[in-house]
mmCIF file of C-alpha atoms in Angstrom:
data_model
loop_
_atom_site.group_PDB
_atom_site.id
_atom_site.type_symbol
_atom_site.label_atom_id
_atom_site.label_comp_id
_atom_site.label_asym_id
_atom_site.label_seq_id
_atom_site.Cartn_x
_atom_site.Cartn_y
_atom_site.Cartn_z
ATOM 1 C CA UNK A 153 0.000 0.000 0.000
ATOM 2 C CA UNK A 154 1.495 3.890 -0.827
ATOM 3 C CA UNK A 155 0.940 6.565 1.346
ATOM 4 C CA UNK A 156 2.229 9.603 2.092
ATOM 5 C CA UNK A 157 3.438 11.666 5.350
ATOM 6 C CA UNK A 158 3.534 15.033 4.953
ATOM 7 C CA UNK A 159 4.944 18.318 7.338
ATOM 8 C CA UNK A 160 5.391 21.670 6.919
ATOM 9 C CA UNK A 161 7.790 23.229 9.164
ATOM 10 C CA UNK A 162 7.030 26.438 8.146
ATOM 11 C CA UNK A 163 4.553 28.801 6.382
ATOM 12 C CA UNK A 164 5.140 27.600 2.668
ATOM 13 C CA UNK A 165 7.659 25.053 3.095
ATOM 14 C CA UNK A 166 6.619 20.847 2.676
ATOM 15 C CA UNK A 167 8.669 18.007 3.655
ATOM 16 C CA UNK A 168 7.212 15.135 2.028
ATOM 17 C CA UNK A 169 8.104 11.407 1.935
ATOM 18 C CA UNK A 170 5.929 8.170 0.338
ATOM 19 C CA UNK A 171 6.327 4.985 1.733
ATOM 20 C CA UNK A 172 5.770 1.465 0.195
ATOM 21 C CA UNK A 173 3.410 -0.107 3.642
ATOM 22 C CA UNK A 174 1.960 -3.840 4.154
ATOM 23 C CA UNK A 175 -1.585 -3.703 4.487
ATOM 24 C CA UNK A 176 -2.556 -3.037 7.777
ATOM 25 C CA UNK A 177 -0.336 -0.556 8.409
ATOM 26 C CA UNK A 178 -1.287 2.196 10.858
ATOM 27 C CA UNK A 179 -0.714 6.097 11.007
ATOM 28 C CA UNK A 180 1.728 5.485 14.214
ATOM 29 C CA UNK A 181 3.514 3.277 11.492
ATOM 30 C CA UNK A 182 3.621 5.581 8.947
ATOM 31 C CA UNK A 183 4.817 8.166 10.704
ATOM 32 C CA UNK A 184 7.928 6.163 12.697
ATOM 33 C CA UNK A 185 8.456 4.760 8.825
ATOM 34 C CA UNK A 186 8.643 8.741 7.577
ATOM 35 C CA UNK A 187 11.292 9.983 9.757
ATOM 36 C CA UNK A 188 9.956 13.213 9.664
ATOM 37 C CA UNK A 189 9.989 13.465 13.508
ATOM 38 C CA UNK A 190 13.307 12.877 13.971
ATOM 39 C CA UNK A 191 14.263 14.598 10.770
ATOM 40 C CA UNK A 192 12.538 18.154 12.536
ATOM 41 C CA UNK A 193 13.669 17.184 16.222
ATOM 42 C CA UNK A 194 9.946 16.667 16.899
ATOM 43 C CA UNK A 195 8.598 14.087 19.773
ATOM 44 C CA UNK A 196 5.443 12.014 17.398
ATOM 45 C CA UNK A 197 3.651 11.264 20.882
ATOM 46 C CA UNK A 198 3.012 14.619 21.169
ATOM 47 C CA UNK A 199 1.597 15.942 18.058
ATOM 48 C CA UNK A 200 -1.649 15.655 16.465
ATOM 49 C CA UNK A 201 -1.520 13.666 13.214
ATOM 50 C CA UNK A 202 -4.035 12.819 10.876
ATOM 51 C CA UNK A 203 -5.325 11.656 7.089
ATOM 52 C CA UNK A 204 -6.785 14.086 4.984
ATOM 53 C CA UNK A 205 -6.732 16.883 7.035
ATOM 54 C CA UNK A 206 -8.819 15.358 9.861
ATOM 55 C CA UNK A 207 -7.421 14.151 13.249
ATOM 56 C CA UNK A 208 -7.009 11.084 13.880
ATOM 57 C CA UNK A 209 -5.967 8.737 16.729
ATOM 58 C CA UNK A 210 -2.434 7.022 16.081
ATOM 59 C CA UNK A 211 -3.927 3.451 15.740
ATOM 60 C CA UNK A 212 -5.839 4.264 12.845
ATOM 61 C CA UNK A 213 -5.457 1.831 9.630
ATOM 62 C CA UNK A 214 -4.475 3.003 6.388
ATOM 63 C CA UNK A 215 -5.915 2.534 3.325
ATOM 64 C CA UNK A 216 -3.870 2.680 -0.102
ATOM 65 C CA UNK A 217 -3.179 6.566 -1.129
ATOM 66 C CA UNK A 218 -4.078 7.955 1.962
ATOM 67 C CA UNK A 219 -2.208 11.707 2.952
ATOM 68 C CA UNK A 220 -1.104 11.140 6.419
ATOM 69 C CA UNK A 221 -0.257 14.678 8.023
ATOM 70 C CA UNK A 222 1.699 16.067 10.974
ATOM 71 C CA UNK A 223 0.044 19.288 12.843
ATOM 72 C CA UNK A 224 2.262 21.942 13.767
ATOM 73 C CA UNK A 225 1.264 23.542 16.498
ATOM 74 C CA UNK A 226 -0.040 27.099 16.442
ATOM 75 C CA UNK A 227 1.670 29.802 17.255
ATOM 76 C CA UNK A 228 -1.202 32.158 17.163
ATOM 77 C CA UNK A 229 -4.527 32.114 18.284
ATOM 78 C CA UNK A 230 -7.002 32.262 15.063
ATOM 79 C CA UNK A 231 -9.438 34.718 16.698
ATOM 80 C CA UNK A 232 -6.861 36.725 17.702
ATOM 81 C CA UNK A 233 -4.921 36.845 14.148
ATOM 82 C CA UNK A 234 -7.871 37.558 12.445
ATOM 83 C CA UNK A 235 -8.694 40.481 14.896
ATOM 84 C CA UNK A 236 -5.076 41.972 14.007
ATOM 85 C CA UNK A 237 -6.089 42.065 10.182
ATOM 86 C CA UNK A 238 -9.060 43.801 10.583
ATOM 87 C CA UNK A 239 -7.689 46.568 12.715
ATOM 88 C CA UNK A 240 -4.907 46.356 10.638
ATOM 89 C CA UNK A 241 -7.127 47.789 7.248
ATOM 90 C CA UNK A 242 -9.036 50.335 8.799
#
């Protein structure tokens, strides 16, 4: 089965990797597979991952061409960012 694991480590900048999986595979598997934790000095236990762009727990199972995803986390509060736009065009 091919998946992928993808990251962005920054605004406009992807690290991607596909991986050849057995069947059955799971998105804790994928992700220790990807490297991209260690690749970013990032702990996987402690991020939020999912497929697709919805969050998943890690013991989910794959299916063939699924996007498996690693969540930064945020560094601003949406509410709050979007209040400094709008006062930012008046």
């Amino acid at each position: 089965m091919r998946v992928e694991v993808v990251y962005c480590p920054a605004p406009h900048a992807v690290d991607r990797v596909e991986l050849e999986l057995a069947d059955g595979a799971t998105l804790a598997e994928a992700l220790h597979a990807s490297g991209l934790a260690e690749r970013h000095g990032l702990v996987a236990e402690t991020l939020d991952a999912g497929i697709w762009g919805r969050v998943q727990p890690p013991q989910t199972v794959l299916r063939d061409g699924d996007r498996v995803e690693l969540y930064r986390p945020l560094t601003v509060d949406p509410k709050e960012a979007r209040r400094l736009r709008y006062r930012g065009t008046r």
